[in-house]
Amino acid sequence: MRAYLVPLLATAALSRASALPNEAKQEKRAVSDWATAYTKANSALSRLSLNDKISIVTGTGWQAGNCVGNTKAVGSIGYPSLCLQDGPLGVRYVLGATAFAAGVHAASTWDRDLIRERGNFLGAEAKQLGIHVQLGPVAGPLGKIPTGGRNWEGFSPDPYLTGIAIADTIEGMQEAGVQACAKHYIGNEQERGREQMGSNIPDRVMHELYLWPFMDAVHANAASFMCSYNKINGSYACENGGILNRLLKEELNFQGYVLSDWNAQHTTVGSANGGLDMTMPGSDFEKRNILWGPALQSAVQGGQVQQSRVDDMVRRILAAWYLVGQDQGYPTATFNSWRIGQRDVGGNHRTNVRAMARDGIVLLKNTDNALPLSKPKSIAVIGSDAIVAPRGANACADRGCNDGTLAMGWGSGTAEFPYLVAPLDAIRTQAQKDGTTITTSTNDNAQQGANAARNADYAIVCINSDSGEGYIIVEGNAGDRINLDPWHNGNALVQAVAAVNKKTIVVIHSVGPLILEPYIDNPNVVAVVWAGLPGQESGNGLVDILYGAASPSGKLPYTIAKRANDYGTNIVSGDDSQWDLFIDYRRFDQQNITPRFEFGFGLSYTNFTYSDLTIEGKPTSGPATGAKISGGVKVLWDDVVTVTAKITNSGGVAGAEVPQLYIGLPSSAPQAPPKQLRGFNKIKLEAGASGTATFKLRRRDLSYWDSGRQAWVVPTGDFTVSVGASSRDIRLTGKITV
Ligand code: NOJ
């Protein structure tokens, strides 16, 4: 539902908004189709020697080239030295590229237009820099374990939400001309032991949770996939014929190529025959061991790898290159990853970051309309998370420290901040206009925080929780978080401030859920603002919400539990054999556990009423069979049911609502979760206005994976249709009988 695009900004806000540069435009090139791309690829392939082919599939080696991954050029077909570069929230290692909102924050906007635009802007910057393959977006980790270090690079532990977000991102990126790389495929849910551990995922769980969003990525015509470090059911992802050949290439009919995560390849022959198409970076990190290159050539000559397999690798790689039109005047990479330099490619893309910083904020608590603020006399702003780190936002390589305000996690999925607007920066600007006095305590010392807060009308306490990739350990967190508490004694800071100030507002920047119990019911904590991982425009987006320039419209993309144990999943040592259908809200629903804030929850400054549910159409029961397209059996993607609901803004100000549709499968579907997200809209409405939420259910949305039949099956019986403002605030129900 994208129709209701009424302006959200109140008049006071318009002046601030219009100070922004003009809206940046999305690049919309036609992406070709695979059949045309394959015709071109076949003709080029016929002109290549075995040597040429080997150089197309083998990286030049670690740090042997400007990009984090490179392959050799083949002049005879006009094929360039391919440049592969991270990452999912911006171009890594370039100063002057945009630091967008992180994936998890993009998900919390539930705004498909913004998500697609973000993808498009990411791709446009990559293209300007001559990057052919941008290493993202991320659907693995999915987020099974709330402390998983890289969850924030992806979107949500709900596979439907992640599936929509990854597809929109890929389409946006590829329309800009860059090849997307869906990663990390698959079952890489934690950092601890990621390069040795096995993820032993049962077939149905694989399909309904972990494979689901990757299916969307294939359907969106992702040019490439990155196989992950871990093993799946006993064999390494990058040589696992079951997941590469059978699931991805046969079942999902993936036409693009699979490249390895960096040094995730273990064998020459096994990986080639298992379905790997390109090895990255082409050597190990000591620049010694080279598993393809001459070794692959010998394996072909010795007959262990068929020539046709190498042709298939090359055909896939060339087809992807043609698909996005990179054979036509594509720029050459001129930046250098190993010496970070300035390249101003951000243009006006900050408009997307600002909008996401604002619309991804989830308001969790707002006693007696404490927010929005209206020209308060005095405010105390407290916490190291309120300011840019004194050493600078980019002081630590790959953001591997947590000193000032948190706007992205750490690791390869980061970008350099071109600038970073911290909460205090933006609050000061607003305070100046309002004549508000500001006192500060910009460290995390509880006593000093309380002193600053004591005599202020409001105290804004900023706390955070960081995580990242396991090659950097930050304050004892080896990638994965050690717990679900805020860093730097954030709970004590909030409690000390709330003890002396009756209007304490907590602002949280976090990579994922935190336990809020120590203060959530404290009557002096009048508001809790979940500000996520917003990217370079952090403070500006926050002020938009704190002062009511926009009504909050973000919704939680995961559950916030009362106790860490409630999630039922933990980082493990060794292999992980605990995989079931019940992660995040699916578990809370099934086990009847009351969360603190459920999946999909978020308050607004206005109210929405739901009415007039309509349900039209029904699927035929049974397995999906027949012709395949990218993404699997074609009929799985057919819209089979349309649900609509009337949404009315019954409150006093403009706002946006995210009506969500959940399906409960009939009891003939064995052991299915009580309800599963299968649709959402983001509807912007002026006070008093109404709009229609429209949910198109595809056949897949009403199916479960039947392992015995190896098919997506629509069960018979009554399907429950629940439409509501969160996974537990259901306003309308109906049913579909099949
Ligand atoms: C390893 C990470 O897992 C992957 O996400 C990244 O793209 C590569 N390193 C290259 O930096």
mmCIF file with all atom_site columns, N, CA, C and O in Angstrom, residues 178-199:
data_model
loop_
_atom_site.group_PDB
_atom_site.id
_atom_site.type_symbol
_atom_site.label_atom_id
_atom_site.label_alt_id
_atom_site.label_comp_id
_atom_site.label_asym_id
_atom_site.label_entity_id
_atom_site.label_seq_id
_atom_site.pdbx_PDB_ins_code
_atom_site.Cartn_x
_atom_site.Cartn_y
_atom_site.Cartn_z
_atom_site.occupancy
_atom_site.B_iso_or_equiv
_atom_site.pdbx_formal_charge
_atom_site.auth_seq_id
_atom_site.auth_comp_id
_atom_site.auth_asym_id
_atom_site.auth_atom_id
_atom_site.pdbx_PDB_model_num
ATOM 1  N N  . VAL A 1 178 ? 24.259 -2.054  -10.275 1.00 0.00 ? 178 VAL A N  1
ATOM 2  C CA . VAL A 1 178 ? 25.246 -2.864  -9.574  1.00 0.00 ? 178 VAL A CA 1
ATOM 3  C C  . VAL A 1 178 ? 24.683 -4.271  -9.385  1.00 0.00 ? 178 VAL A C  1
ATOM 4  O O  . VAL A 1 178 ? 23.465 -4.465  -9.338  1.00 0.00 ? 178 VAL A O  1
ATOM 5  N N  . GLN A 1 179 ? 25.561 -5.272  -9.301  1.00 0.00 ? 179 GLN A N  1
ATOM 6  C CA . GLN A 1 179 ? 25.105 -6.632  -9.005  1.00 0.00 ? 179 GLN A CA 1
ATOM 7  C C  . GLN A 1 179 ? 24.951 -6.772  -7.491  1.00 0.00 ? 179 GLN A C  1
ATOM 8  O O  . GLN A 1 179 ? 25.877 -6.470  -6.743  1.00 0.00 ? 179 GLN A O  1
ATOM 9  N N  . ALA A 1 180 ? 23.795 -7.231  -7.057  1.00 0.00 ? 180 ALA A N  1
ATOM 10 C CA . ALA A 1 180 ? 23.602 -7.502  -5.638  1.00 0.00 ? 180 ALA A CA 1
ATOM 11 C C  . ALA A 1 180 ? 24.175 -8.871  -5.304  1.00 0.00 ? 180 ALA A C  1
ATOM 12 O O  . ALA A 1 180 ? 24.316 -9.728  -6.178  1.00 0.00 ? 180 ALA A O  1
ATOM 13 N N  . CYS A 1 181 ? 24.517 -9.065  -4.036  1.00 0.00 ? 181 CYS A N  1
ATOM 14 C CA . CYS A 1 181 ? 25.020 -10.362 -3.573  1.00 0.00 ? 181 CYS A CA 1
ATOM 15 C C  . CYS A 1 181 ? 24.285 -10.722 -2.284  1.00 0.00 ? 181 CYS A C  1
ATOM 16 O O  . CYS A 1 181 ? 24.569 -10.159 -1.223  1.00 0.00 ? 181 CYS A O  1
ATOM 17 N N  . ALA A 1 182 ? 23.333 -11.623 -2.382  1.00 0.00 ? 182 ALA A N  1
ATOM 18 C CA . ALA A 1 182 ? 22.566 -12.039 -1.202  1.00 0.00 ? 182 ALA A CA 1
ATOM 19 C C  . ALA A 1 182 ? 23.462 -12.929 -0.341  1.00 0.00 ? 182 ALA A C  1
ATOM 20 O O  . ALA A 1 182 ? 24.056 -13.888 -0.835  1.00 0.00 ? 182 ALA A O  1
ATOM 21 N N  . LYS A 1 183 ? 23.577 -12.603 0.929   1.00 0.00 ? 183 LYS A N  1
ATOM 22 C CA . LYS A 1 183 ? 24.499 -13.357 1.780   1.00 0.00 ? 183 LYS A CA 1
ATOM 23 C C  . LYS A 1 183 ? 23.917 -13.473 3.182   1.00 0.00 ? 183 LYS A C  1
ATOM 24 O O  . LYS A 1 183 ? 22.958 -12.770 3.488   1.00 0.00 ? 183 LYS A O  1
ATOM 25 N N  . HIS A 1 184 ? 24.404 -14.313 4.069   1.00 0.00 ? 184 HIS A N  1
ATOM 26 C CA . HIS A 1 184 ? 25.393 -15.356 3.876   1.00 0.00 ? 184 HIS A CA 1
ATOM 27 C C  . HIS A 1 184 ? 24.608 -16.643 3.851   1.00 0.00 ? 184 HIS A C  1
ATOM 28 O O  . HIS A 1 184 ? 23.908 -16.958 4.827   1.00 0.00 ? 184 HIS A O  1
ATOM 29 N N  . TYR A 1 185 ? 24.747 -17.386 2.786   1.00 0.00 ? 185 TYR A N  1
ATOM 30 C CA . TYR A 1 185 ? 23.924 -18.540 2.500   1.00 0.00 ? 185 TYR A CA 1
ATOM 31 C C  . TYR A 1 185 ? 24.635 -19.793 2.986   1.00 0.00 ? 185 TYR A C  1
ATOM 32 O O  . TYR A 1 185 ? 25.632 -20.146 2.366   1.00 0.00 ? 185 TYR A O  1
ATOM 33 N N  . ILE A 1 186 ? 24.253 -20.376 4.093   1.00 0.00 ? 186 ILE A N  1
ATOM 34 C CA . ILE A 1 186 ? 23.048 -20.231 4.880   1.00 0.00 ? 186 ILE A CA 1
ATOM 35 C C  . ILE A 1 186 ? 23.291 -20.884 6.240   1.00 0.00 ? 186 ILE A C  1
ATOM 36 O O  . ILE A 1 186 ? 24.165 -21.753 6.358   1.00 0.00 ? 186 ILE A O  1
ATOM 37 N N  . GLY A 1 187 ? 22.572 -20.462 7.235   1.00 0.00 ? 187 GLY A N  1
ATOM 38 C CA . GLY A 1 187 ? 22.706 -21.065 8.567   1.00 0.00 ? 187 GLY A CA 1
ATOM 39 C C  . GLY A 1 187 ? 23.839 -20.488 9.401   1.00 0.00 ? 187 GLY A C  1
ATOM 40 O O  . GLY A 1 187 ? 24.243 -21.071 10.404  1.00 0.00 ? 187 GLY A O  1
ATOM 41 N N  . ASN A 1 188 ? 24.330 -19.306 9.024   1.00 0.00 ? 188 ASN A N  1
ATOM 42 C CA . ASN A 1 188 ? 25.414 -18.642 9.765   1.00 0.00 ? 188 ASN A CA 1
ATOM 43 C C  . ASN A 1 188 ? 24.775 -17.678 10.769  1.00 0.00 ? 188 ASN A C  1
ATOM 44 O O  . ASN A 1 188 ? 24.673 -16.492 10.521  1.00 0.00 ? 188 ASN A O  1
ATOM 45 N N  . GLU A 1 189 ? 24.343 -18.207 11.898  1.00 0.00 ? 189 GLU A N  1
ATOM 46 C CA . GLU A 1 189 ? 23.544 -17.417 12.830  1.00 0.00 ? 189 GLU A CA 1
ATOM 47 C C  . GLU A 1 189 ? 24.329 -16.864 14.008  1.00 0.00 ? 189 GLU A C  1
ATOM 48 O O  . GLU A 1 189 ? 23.764 -16.247 14.903  1.00 0.00 ? 189 GLU A O  1
ATOM 49 N N  . GLN A 1 190 ? 25.619 -17.129 14.063  1.00 0.00 ? 190 GLN A N  1
ATOM 50 C CA . GLN A 1 190 ? 26.410 -16.591 15.171  1.00 0.00 ? 190 GLN A CA 1
ATOM 51 C C  . GLN A 1 190 ? 27.844 -16.425 14.715  1.00 0.00 ? 190 GLN A C  1
ATOM 52 O O  . GLN A 1 190 ? 28.259 -17.009 13.715  1.00 0.00 ? 190 GLN A O  1
ATOM 53 N N  . GLU A 1 191 ? 28.598 -15.648 15.472  1.00 0.00 ? 191 GLU A N  1
ATOM 54 C CA . GLU A 1 191 ? 29.992 -15.423 15.143  1.00 0.00 ? 191 GLU A CA 1
ATOM 55 C C  . GLU A 1 191 ? 30.908 -16.460 15.771  1.00 0.00 ? 191 GLU A C  1
ATOM 56 O O  . GLU A 1 191 ? 31.892 -16.870 15.169  1.00 0.00 ? 191 GLU A O  1
ATOM 57 N N  . ARG A 1 192 ? 30.570 -16.880 16.989  1.00 0.00 ? 192 ARG A N  1
ATOM 58 C CA . ARG A 1 192 ? 31.455 -17.838 17.665  1.00 0.00 ? 192 ARG A CA 1
ATOM 59 C C  . ARG A 1 192 ? 31.614 -19.101 16.805  1.00 0.00 ? 192 ARG A C  1
ATOM 60 O O  . ARG A 1 192 ? 30.638 -19.728 16.428  1.00 0.00 ? 192 ARG A O  1
ATOM 61 N N  . GLY A 1 193 ? 32.862 -19.422 16.516  1.00 0.00 ? 193 GLY A N  1
ATOM 62 C CA . GLY A 1 193 ? 33.167 -20.653 15.790  1.00 0.00 ? 193 GLY A CA 1
ATOM 63 C C  . GLY A 1 193 ? 32.592 -20.723 14.390  1.00 0.00 ? 193 GLY A C  1
ATOM 64 O O  . GLY A 1 193 ? 32.441 -21.811 13.835  1.00 0.00 ? 193 GLY A O  1
ATOM 65 N N  . ARG A 1 194 ? 32.324 -19.575 13.795  1.00 0.00 ? 194 ARG A N  1
ATOM 66 C CA . ARG A 1 194 ? 31.584 -19.606 12.513  1.00 0.00 ? 194 ARG A CA 1
ATOM 67 C C  . ARG A 1 194 ? 32.304 -20.367 11.419  1.00 0.00 ? 194 ARG A C  1
ATOM 68 O O  . ARG A 1 194 ? 31.682 -20.862 10.488  1.00 0.00 ? 194 ARG A O  1
ATOM 69 N N  . GLU A 1 195 ? 33.635 -20.436 11.508  1.00 0.00 ? 195 GLU A N  1
ATOM 70 C CA . GLU A 1 195 ? 34.372 -21.065 10.414  1.00 0.00 ? 195 GLU A CA 1
ATOM 71 C C  . GLU A 1 195 ? 34.526 -22.572 10.551  1.00 0.00 ? 195 GLU A C  1
ATOM 72 O O  . GLU A 1 195 ? 35.033 -23.235 9.654   1.00 0.00 ? 195 GLU A O  1
ATOM 73 N N  . GLN A 1 196 ? 34.100 -23.104 11.689  1.00 0.00 ? 196 GLN A N  1
ATOM 74 C CA . GLN A 1 196 ? 34.183 -24.564 11.859  1.00 0.00 ? 196 GLN A CA 1
ATOM 75 C C  . GLN A 1 196 ? 32.827 -25.193 12.135  1.00 0.00 ? 196 GLN A C  1
ATOM 76 O O  . GLN A 1 196 ? 32.607 -26.361 11.868  1.00 0.00 ? 196 GLN A O  1
ATOM 77 N N  . MET A 1 197 ? 31.922 -24.432 12.705  1.00 0.00 ? 197 MET A N  1
ATOM 78 C CA . MET A 1 197 ? 30.710 -25.050 13.254  1.00 0.00 ? 197 MET A CA 1
ATOM 79 C C  . MET A 1 197 ? 29.754 -25.561 12.180  1.00 0.00 ? 197 MET A C  1
ATOM 80 O O  . MET A 1 197 ? 29.779 -25.112 11.041  1.00 0.00 ? 197 MET A O  1
ATOM 81 N N  . GLY A 1 198 ? 28.921 -26.484 12.603  1.00 0.00 ? 198 GLY A N  1
ATOM 82 C CA . GLY A 1 198 ? 27.890 -26.995 11.712  1.00 0.00 ? 198 GLY A CA 1
ATOM 83 C C  . GLY A 1 198 ? 26.523 -26.536 12.176  1.00 0.00 ? 198 GLY A C  1
ATOM 84 O O  . GLY A 1 198 ? 26.244 -26.477 13.374  1.00 0.00 ? 198 GLY A O  1
ATOM 85 N N  . SER A 1 199 ? 25.690 -26.179 11.214  1.00 0.00 ? 199 SER A N  1
ATOM 86 C CA . SER A 1 199 ? 24.300 -25.853 11.504  1.00 0.00 ? 199 SER A CA 1
ATOM 87 C C  . SER A 1 199 ? 23.459 -26.988 10.951  1.00 0.00 ? 199 SER A C  1
ATOM 88 O O  . SER A 1 199 ? 23.362 -27.152 9.736   1.00 0.00 ? 199 SER A O  1
#
